[in-house]
XYZ file of C-alpha atoms in Angstrom:
607
model
C 172.215 120.143 78.368
C 173.625 123.169 76.535
C 172.792 126.456 76.692
C 171.789 128.640 73.845
C 170.774 133.037 73.304
C 170.269 134.510 70.135
C 169.374 138.254 69.234
C 168.480 140.077 66.150
C 167.637 143.592 67.087
C 168.590 147.014 67.696
C 171.593 146.920 70.691
C 174.601 145.735 70.477
C 173.961 142.254 70.709
C 176.827 140.870 72.908
C 175.566 141.745 76.191
C 172.907 140.372 75.654
C 174.018 137.330 74.695
C 176.306 137.499 77.862
C 173.369 138.107 80.190
C 171.118 135.397 78.687
C 174.074 133.158 79.100
C 174.319 134.008 82.923
C 170.441 133.096 83.475
C 170.807 129.556 81.654
C 174.109 128.631 83.563
C 171.997 126.169 86.016
C 171.852 123.688 83.105
C 175.600 123.330 83.566
C 178.908 123.679 81.418
C 182.191 123.679 80.632
C 182.759 126.363 77.582
C 180.958 129.570 76.125
C 181.210 131.603 73.522
C 179.922 134.200 71.480
C 179.484 135.326 67.544
C 178.142 138.589 66.245
C 178.247 140.164 62.459
C 180.418 143.358 63.007
C 180.927 145.472 59.928
C 179.737 142.617 57.419
C 182.245 139.872 58.981
C 181.295 137.266 62.133
C 183.562 137.577 64.575
C 183.360 134.807 66.992
C 185.335 134.772 70.710
C 185.437 131.571 73.176
C 186.885 130.706 76.201
C 186.999 127.238 78.314
C 185.530 127.529 81.982
C 183.256 130.173 83.256
C 181.285 133.083 81.595
C 183.792 135.080 83.336
C 186.257 134.000 81.199
C 184.693 134.937 78.244
C 184.084 137.779 79.918
C 187.096 138.996 80.017
C 187.993 138.339 76.725
C 185.488 140.642 75.393
C 186.433 143.365 77.368
C 190.214 143.201 75.497
C 188.312 142.265 72.335
C 184.499 143.541 72.175
C 181.919 142.612 69.914
C 180.119 145.602 68.411
C 177.529 143.976 66.429
C 173.575 143.786 66.689
C 172.965 139.991 65.110
C 174.680 137.359 67.364
C 174.699 134.056 69.270
C 175.832 132.394 72.281
C 176.687 129.102 74.134
C 177.569 127.107 76.923
C 178.596 124.214 76.190
C 178.712 120.636 77.959
C 180.949 118.393 76.532
C 179.344 115.124 74.338
C 182.163 114.791 71.454
C 184.995 116.361 72.329
C 186.492 117.197 75.233
C 186.074 120.745 77.362
C 188.322 122.942 75.101
C 188.369 126.324 73.460
C 188.488 124.686 70.035
C 185.546 122.592 70.766
C 183.646 125.234 71.977
C 180.551 126.657 70.792
C 180.238 128.798 67.979
C 181.775 126.858 64.843
C 181.897 128.062 61.649
C 182.719 127.424 57.862
C 183.578 130.570 55.994
C 180.506 133.358 56.267
C 178.319 130.636 58.360
C 178.368 130.121 61.663
C 176.301 127.789 64.302
C 175.564 126.927 67.679
C 173.994 123.448 68.421
C 172.506 121.544 71.524
C 171.982 117.939 71.192
C 173.442 114.955 69.248
C 173.953 114.516 66.017
C 174.462 110.326 65.664
C 175.640 110.325 61.766
C 178.439 113.048 62.458
C 180.992 110.813 61.637
C 180.079 109.509 57.954
C 179.139 112.984 57.469
C 182.644 114.508 58.373
C 184.256 111.486 56.156
C 182.448 112.835 53.370
C 183.020 116.124 54.310
C 186.954 115.890 54.595
C 186.811 113.848 51.614
C 185.400 116.432 49.238
C 188.258 119.328 51.019
C 186.345 120.419 53.762
C 188.609 121.829 56.908
C 186.961 120.391 59.905
C 189.475 121.385 62.960
C 187.034 120.533 66.223
C 186.058 116.976 67.681
C 182.852 118.087 67.791
C 179.413 117.132 65.679
C 178.299 120.972 65.773
C 181.349 121.734 63.326
C 179.454 119.565 60.796
C 176.223 121.102 60.296
C 178.141 125.009 59.606
C 179.875 123.173 56.713
C 176.674 121.218 55.688
C 174.965 124.770 55.325
C 177.762 126.394 54.190
C 177.801 123.925 51.353
C 174.218 124.153 50.775
C 174.506 128.015 50.394
C 177.143 127.474 47.431
C 174.249 125.788 45.703
C 171.725 128.586 45.805
C 169.201 129.740 47.999
C 169.401 132.007 51.081
C 170.496 131.247 54.560
C 167.102 130.016 55.387
C 166.595 127.583 52.398
C 170.537 126.327 52.791
C 170.059 125.434 56.698
C 166.358 123.524 55.820
C 168.586 121.238 53.249
C 171.640 121.004 55.565
C 169.179 119.516 58.774
C 167.316 117.236 56.236
C 170.946 115.162 56.221
C 170.812 114.868 60.313
C 170.380 112.533 62.467
C 169.514 112.309 66.304
C 168.270 115.462 67.820
C 169.574 119.181 67.664
C 168.500 122.274 68.287
C 170.745 124.865 66.244
C 171.109 128.468 65.676
C 172.459 129.959 62.476
C 173.539 133.616 61.380
C 175.758 134.198 58.221
C 177.378 137.512 57.283
C 175.545 136.857 53.798
C 172.509 138.088 55.856
C 173.534 139.943 58.482
C 170.190 140.781 60.136
C 168.819 137.182 60.133
C 168.624 134.697 62.566
C 167.354 131.083 61.995
C 167.002 128.352 64.580
C 165.459 124.647 64.268
C 164.269 122.261 66.479
C 164.255 118.800 66.801
C 163.701 116.761 70.069
C 165.450 119.360 71.846
C 164.106 123.123 73.134
C 163.800 126.020 71.656
C 161.771 129.264 72.258
C 161.824 132.328 70.674
C 161.139 135.948 72.511
C 159.337 138.710 70.392
C 159.838 142.044 71.323
C 159.813 145.152 70.059
C 161.767 146.023 67.089
C 164.177 143.077 68.532
C 163.348 139.562 68.805
C 165.503 136.375 70.745
C 165.964 133.106 71.043
C 166.970 130.612 73.794
C 166.715 127.071 74.757
C 164.569 128.225 77.919
C 162.563 130.956 79.252
C 165.301 132.501 81.727
C 167.383 133.581 79.295
C 164.473 135.856 77.805
C 162.636 137.344 81.005
C 164.583 140.121 81.303
C 163.604 141.019 77.587
C 160.181 139.832 76.982
C 157.390 137.691 78.220
C 155.855 137.043 74.773
C 157.352 133.524 73.915
C 156.816 131.167 70.985
C 157.963 127.393 71.451
C 159.019 126.047 68.005
C 157.827 122.038 67.887
C 159.910 118.828 66.398
C 160.775 119.465 63.151
C 160.225 123.059 62.759
C 162.520 126.066 61.748
C 162.286 129.601 62.707
C 163.237 132.660 60.689
C 164.297 135.403 63.200
C 164.529 139.221 62.109
C 164.421 142.402 64.174
C 160.543 142.853 63.180
C 159.513 139.336 61.924
C 159.404 135.723 63.453
C 158.357 133.121 60.463
C 158.040 129.548 61.110
C 158.279 126.816 58.507
C 158.473 123.189 59.090
C 161.617 120.995 57.496
C 159.362 120.663 54.141
C 159.434 124.331 54.091
C 155.771 125.175 54.577
C 154.870 127.850 56.585
C 153.174 127.337 59.610
C 151.172 129.405 62.073
C 151.868 129.899 65.619
C 150.444 131.940 68.553
C 152.642 133.878 71.086
C 151.917 132.428 74.457
C 152.581 135.162 77.716
C 154.684 134.158 80.026
C 153.753 135.128 83.633
C 157.410 134.356 85.397
C 158.740 138.155 86.783
C 162.720 138.072 86.377
C 163.072 138.620 90.116
C 162.198 135.450 90.728
C 165.550 134.041 89.348
C 167.518 136.284 91.632
C 168.708 134.740 94.883
C 166.429 137.392 97.036
C 169.355 137.463 99.926
C 169.955 133.700 100.070
C 173.718 132.936 99.932
C 172.680 130.516 96.991
C 169.687 129.663 94.548
C 169.543 125.983 96.039
C 168.603 127.733 99.557
C 166.306 130.412 98.569
C 164.632 127.608 96.517
C 164.436 125.521 99.514
C 162.983 127.980 101.142
C 159.718 128.447 98.664
C 158.345 125.368 98.973
C 155.642 126.613 101.419
C 154.557 129.203 98.391
C 155.248 126.896 95.601
C 152.969 123.572 97.593
C 150.020 126.286 98.195
C 150.690 127.238 94.403
C 150.125 123.876 93.202
C 146.991 123.184 95.091
C 145.355 126.229 94.568
C 142.026 126.011 93.145
C 142.272 122.081 93.366
C 141.156 122.037 96.789
C 137.823 121.949 98.591
C 137.850 121.653 102.052
C 134.233 121.854 102.943
C 133.334 119.057 100.502
C 136.265 117.250 100.813
C 137.011 117.539 97.021
C 139.758 117.492 94.822
C 139.566 118.870 91.068
C 141.797 117.578 88.303
C 139.940 118.021 85.543
C 143.411 117.271 83.510
C 142.975 113.780 84.559
C 138.945 113.323 83.645
C 139.441 115.128 80.300
C 141.797 111.949 79.183
C 139.049 109.525 80.521
C 139.915 107.191 83.089
C 136.983 104.295 82.002
C 138.998 100.810 81.635
C 142.133 101.883 83.232
C 143.631 99.269 85.617
C 147.353 99.749 86.050
C 149.675 102.917 86.084
C 152.892 103.224 84.984
C 155.245 105.883 86.199
C 158.578 107.404 84.265
C 160.804 109.549 85.583
C 164.832 110.231 85.846
C 167.082 111.506 88.683
C 164.893 113.148 92.119
C 161.447 112.993 89.765
C 162.159 108.878 89.741
C 162.179 109.364 93.640
C 158.919 111.275 93.318
C 157.602 108.109 91.567
C 158.266 105.971 93.830
C 156.261 108.111 96.927
C 153.580 107.995 94.147
C 153.525 104.457 94.145
C 152.512 104.200 97.749
C 150.204 106.655 97.647
C 148.394 106.094 93.889
C 147.634 102.125 95.441
C 146.928 103.306 98.827
C 144.372 105.883 97.921
C 143.176 104.532 94.269
C 144.033 100.931 94.947
C 145.476 100.126 91.449
C 148.802 99.136 91.012
C 151.511 101.006 89.776
C 155.070 100.267 88.286
C 157.779 102.817 88.665
C 160.542 102.802 85.684
C 163.332 104.998 84.469
C 162.601 107.140 81.624
C 166.103 105.848 80.262
C 165.429 102.087 80.691
C 161.707 102.122 80.033
C 161.415 101.252 76.074
C 164.405 99.192 75.715
C 162.534 96.650 77.224
C 159.580 96.421 75.301
C 156.991 97.552 78.124
C 154.066 95.352 78.620
C 151.495 98.756 77.974
C 148.390 99.206 76.104
C 145.254 101.235 76.479
C 144.042 100.070 80.136
C 147.650 102.082 81.353
C 147.451 105.442 82.433
C 151.485 106.614 81.950
C 152.262 109.102 84.018
C 155.585 111.297 82.950
C 157.360 113.311 85.725
C 159.615 115.697 84.786
C 160.884 119.436 86.133
C 161.609 120.724 82.987
C 159.768 118.856 80.817
C 162.519 118.485 78.467
C 163.981 115.312 79.973
C 165.822 113.479 76.662
C 164.494 109.594 78.337
C 161.681 110.970 80.002
C 160.018 112.025 76.671
C 161.058 109.155 74.661
C 159.400 106.986 76.906
C 156.298 109.188 77.044
C 156.378 108.661 73.197
C 157.087 104.780 73.391
C 153.753 104.469 75.910
C 151.276 106.943 73.330
C 152.234 104.575 70.531
C 151.381 101.676 72.423
C 148.084 103.334 73.455
C 148.166 104.286 76.596
C 146.421 107.451 78.375
C 149.349 110.010 79.490
C 149.631 112.935 81.291
C 152.778 114.500 82.878
C 153.853 116.403 85.723
C 155.686 119.063 85.013
C 156.935 122.486 85.851
C 157.133 124.322 82.756
C 154.009 125.345 80.487
C 154.453 124.199 76.924
C 157.481 121.997 77.522
C 158.140 119.276 75.035
C 156.607 116.735 77.115
C 154.040 118.506 78.526
C 152.982 119.253 74.902
C 153.384 115.665 73.889
C 151.619 114.463 77.059
C 147.067 113.446 76.694
C 147.115 116.000 79.378
C 149.452 117.657 81.953
C 149.396 118.906 85.643
C 151.476 121.901 86.116
C 153.424 121.815 89.550
C 153.967 125.689 89.755
C 157.259 125.451 91.437
C 158.255 128.607 89.083
C 161.908 128.785 88.210
C 164.499 126.595 89.522
C 167.903 128.121 88.831
C 170.202 125.549 91.400
C 170.484 121.796 89.148
C 170.073 119.978 92.424
C 166.043 119.698 92.615
C 164.226 121.017 95.911
C 160.953 122.813 95.385
C 160.271 120.680 92.168
C 160.500 117.678 94.124
C 158.180 118.988 97.153
C 155.203 119.840 94.298
C 155.653 116.801 92.153
C 154.924 114.569 95.566
C 151.725 117.379 96.559
C 150.938 116.624 92.959
C 150.506 112.445 93.082
C 148.650 113.372 96.592
C 146.436 114.842 94.538
C 146.397 112.354 91.729
C 145.782 109.798 94.104
C 143.141 111.424 96.020
C 140.743 112.418 93.116
C 141.704 108.842 91.260
C 140.605 107.673 94.489
C 137.296 109.483 94.433
C 136.937 109.035 90.849
C 137.039 104.858 90.897
C 135.294 104.663 94.401
C 138.046 103.220 96.591
C 139.109 105.719 99.018
C 137.269 105.770 102.153
C 135.358 109.119 102.748
C 136.997 110.022 106.098
C 140.193 109.220 104.914
C 139.763 111.519 102.236
C 138.641 114.558 104.103
C 141.494 114.094 106.838
C 143.982 113.687 103.606
C 142.554 117.290 102.430
C 143.096 118.410 105.245
C 145.685 117.360 106.188
C 147.339 118.998 102.930
C 146.114 122.507 103.525
C 148.191 122.453 106.614
C 151.141 121.772 104.374
C 153.024 124.782 103.838
C 152.549 125.776 107.814
C 154.536 122.544 108.453
C 157.008 122.747 106.099
C 157.826 126.639 107.100
C 158.173 125.181 110.750
C 160.756 122.705 109.546
C 162.390 125.603 107.676
C 163.137 127.327 111.151
C 165.318 124.486 112.307
C 167.860 125.480 109.946
C 170.555 126.365 112.319
C 170.186 123.497 114.336
C 170.033 121.254 111.025
C 173.216 123.513 110.397
C 175.257 122.266 113.691
C 174.330 118.495 112.529
C 175.825 119.321 108.800
C 179.148 120.641 110.762
C 179.622 116.961 112.804
C 179.286 114.845 109.642
C 181.163 117.137 106.632
C 184.313 115.219 107.154
C 182.441 111.842 106.574
C 183.851 109.846 103.500
C 180.897 107.692 103.668
C 176.815 108.392 104.901
C 174.013 105.816 104.717
C 170.728 106.583 104.477
C 167.876 104.757 106.021
C 164.021 104.824 105.570
C 160.748 101.968 105.336
C 157.775 102.134 103.410
C 156.599 105.234 101.608
C 159.971 106.828 103.671
C 162.424 104.708 101.684
C 161.946 106.629 98.526
C 163.178 109.885 100.297
C 165.988 108.144 101.833
C 167.278 107.918 98.271
C 166.510 111.557 97.778
C 168.630 112.246 100.588
C 171.597 110.634 99.296
C 171.298 112.040 96.215
C 170.979 115.835 97.176
C 174.199 114.676 99.546
C 176.030 113.274 96.682
C 175.143 115.902 94.180
C 176.214 118.860 95.916
C 178.764 118.188 98.803
C 180.615 115.001 96.617
C 180.387 112.407 99.471
C 179.209 109.392 98.761
C 176.331 108.308 100.201
C 173.746 105.362 99.457
C 170.011 105.150 100.503
C 168.488 101.943 101.453
C 165.062 100.263 102.962
C 165.843 100.301 106.637
C 165.139 96.525 106.512
C 167.413 95.638 103.625
C 170.399 97.130 105.862
C 171.386 93.766 107.183
C 171.367 92.350 103.639
C 174.773 94.149 102.946
C 175.099 97.681 103.914
C 175.930 97.062 107.251
C 179.152 95.670 106.307
C 179.927 99.105 105.862
C 179.002 100.602 109.495
C 181.310 101.964 112.034
C 182.299 104.609 113.756
C 183.280 107.045 111.040
C 179.947 106.675 109.038
C 176.652 108.299 109.708
C 173.841 106.675 109.304
C 170.791 109.335 108.806
C 167.323 107.611 109.612
C 164.120 108.176 108.462
C 161.670 107.246 111.463
C 158.168 109.251 111.884
C 156.025 107.651 114.417
C 153.906 105.273 111.522
C 153.141 101.740 112.188
C 156.847 100.576 111.022
C 158.334 102.928 113.637
C 159.292 99.958 116.102
C 160.891 97.975 113.393
C 162.954 100.648 112.247
C 164.029 101.655 115.898
C 164.730 97.896 115.968
C 167.448 98.464 112.980
C 168.979 101.076 114.519
C 169.717 98.923 117.578
C 171.942 97.070 114.794
C 173.442 100.124 114.005
C 174.649 101.828 117.318
C 176.339 97.838 118.296
C 178.294 98.347 115.172
C 179.314 102.072 116.431
C 177.297 103.798 113.871
C 176.407 107.692 113.955
C 172.811 107.866 114.216
C 171.118 111.407 112.880
C 167.490 110.587 113.458
C 164.810 112.537 111.580
C 161.628 112.038 113.225
C 158.090 113.190 114.465
C 158.255 111.737 117.983
C 161.431 111.705 119.781
C 161.630 109.419 122.404
C 163.860 108.133 125.640
C 164.883 105.185 123.749
C 165.754 106.931 120.134
C 167.147 110.096 122.115
C 169.596 107.829 124.144
C 171.129 105.479 121.112
C 170.810 108.983 118.663
C 173.919 111.203 118.235
C 171.501 113.997 117.019
C 167.323 114.139 116.640
C 165.929 116.144 113.778
C 162.366 116.890 114.804
C 159.405 117.523 112.182
C 156.031 118.320 112.726
C 153.112 115.442 112.476
C 150.962 114.699 109.433
C 149.402 112.292 107.388
C 151.577 108.699 106.922
C 151.022 110.207 103.417
C 152.078 113.484 103.430
C 155.244 112.576 106.019
C 157.818 111.986 102.826
C 157.410 115.884 102.143
C 158.470 116.375 105.613
C 161.146 114.762 105.572
C 162.515 116.181 102.221
C 163.230 118.990 104.206
C 165.459 118.531 106.497
C 167.582 116.140 104.304
C 167.567 118.987 101.768
C 169.092 121.271 104.401
C 171.382 118.726 105.513
C 172.609 118.700 102.211
C 173.083 121.968 102.105
C 174.986 123.088 104.994
C 177.523 119.976 104.807
C 178.345 121.444 101.134
C 178.635 124.834 101.964
C 181.222 123.286 104.913
C 182.834 121.227 102.383
C 183.198 124.687 100.121
C 181.985 122.858 96.778
C 179.762 124.975 94.108
C 176.395 124.303 95.796
C 174.376 125.602 92.824
C 176.287 124.131 89.766
C 177.960 120.792 91.324
C 180.334 119.855 89.133
C 179.464 117.213 85.825
C 176.084 118.090 86.447
C 173.096 119.965 83.989
C 170.027 120.931 85.013
C 167.797 119.343 82.269
C 169.324 116.487 80.105
C 167.654 116.971 77.107
C 170.082 114.319 75.778
C 170.224 110.315 75.923
C-alpha cells in the first residue's frame, strides 16, 4: 500500500522524490520521509501526516544529494509516528519498504541479542540492520542486499541506498510491485507508474525474486540467486496530463466524467456491429474447450463487478459461475480443476489477495484470465491471459471508471463465450452489441443530471444510515452504491436485495433513513415497487433511480433520478453513475477528503 520512489542521476533528488510521492498519494498514507546522500553521508527527513509536513521540513533543512529514496507509509507494524516513518537506517544503510516481513519478530530478537539498536516498532528497520550486517562481512551493497533478503519471509518491495556507494540504488521485489524508469543519465524507481511519468515513459517491471542494481547510466537485473536477468523496457503510453484534475474539483469527479471515454477505449477494436461479432482473442488463446464452470475472484468494488459478471455470463454463456472474495478463496481448498476458467478482477493488478487466489487456481490446473487496468502488473503477468480495461490512471482511492470498465469487460466476455459455445441467440447478441455501442452516449446523458443529483445529495447529507436496494442483476449495484457512500462520506450504508428487506433491514427504517432503490423497468419492476410500498408505510425516505418513472412511483418517492433505457444486462452501468455522483456530492456537503478517504489505500498489496 505504501508509496516508493527513488532517484539516481545528476539532479537534486529531493524535489523529484517529493513530486513522485505526490503522484502516489492516492495509495493512502499516514507519514512520509525521504533520504539522500549528501557529501558522503546519508541524511534522512521524516514527518507524520501529509506531504506538506515533510515539504515544510525540507524547506527548513534541505537535502541536496543526487541519489535518494522517498516513501509514504500506511501503518501495518507500529503506529503512525515519526519514529516509525520510513526511511529506516542502520549506520550507513537506509531502506524503504512496502509489504510485510512475516518473520521479523525472530529476526529482530536475534539482531537485538547481538547488540543492534532497533528504535522503531516496524518490520522495515530489521531489513536495514540485516543489510548493514551483511555489508560488514564483505562485498558491495548489491551483494549485501541479496544475502540479507535471503533471510526474509513475506512480501516486500525494498529500495536501499548507502553512503558507501553513493551513486547506486538497489531495489528488490517479492510479491509487491516495483517499476524502474529509465531516463537520460538518470534513472528512477517507484511502486507505481504515475510517479515516473513526468520523467520517462520507458519502464522495466521487476518480477518476483529479482533485484535491480540502478545507477545513473545503467540498470542491471539479477535474480535472488545472483544470476543476471535480461529484460526489455516497456513503453508506457500514459501521459502525465491524464493524472491532473483537468478543471474538476476532485479527481473522483473527473474520473466519473471520464467513464464514457473509458468504456469506448475498453470496447475499441472488439466490436463489429455489421456482423454482430465480439473479438477477444485473449480468451481463445487459453483454450475454452472443456470449460464447464467459471470462478470469479476479486476484492472490494471489483468483487461487485464480479457479481454482475455472474448474471451476464450465466445469461449469455449458460455456464455456472461462482464469485469469491480473493481474501477467502484459497483458505477453503476450493474445488476447481482443469475444467474451470478463473477470472481474476483487479484495477491495479497488484491486489495481494486476488493475486494469491489466481496462483492457487493455476496450481490446481484452472485456465486463468485477468480483467485488469494496468499493463504488466503482477496479476496481468501471472494470468494465462489478460483483458485490459483501458480506463487509464485512476487517482482517487474510491474506484469509479475502473468499475464501469470491468462491467464492460464482463459484458464482452459474456457475448464472446456465448458465441464460442453456441449458447446465445443471434438476435439477442446483435441487440446487445448495438446497446454496448450506444452505452457511452447514454452515460454522458446521465452525467448531465449532475446538478439535480447534487440537490438530492444535499437532502440526505445529514443522514446517519442509508439503505440501498436492488433486485436481480442490479442488486450488486446497490452494494456498490452503499460502498461508495461509506468510503467517501463516512455515512453508514448497507446494500441489500430488495426482496430481503423484510428479513431484517426493515427494522431500521424510519423517517430519518433514506432508502436508495434501483428500480428500472425490467421483469421485477412490480416486485420492487411492492417492496417500496413497505418502505413508505414505515416513513422511509425513498430515492428512486429508474429509467421509467410513473405516477405510482412518483407518489411514494421523495426524489426520482432518471436514467436512459438500455438492455437489461447493461442497466447496471447506467445505474452506477448516479450512485457515484450521489456519494460524491454527499461527501462534498460533509467536507470529507473525497480523493483520499481516511484509513483507505488505493492498491491493497499486502494481506
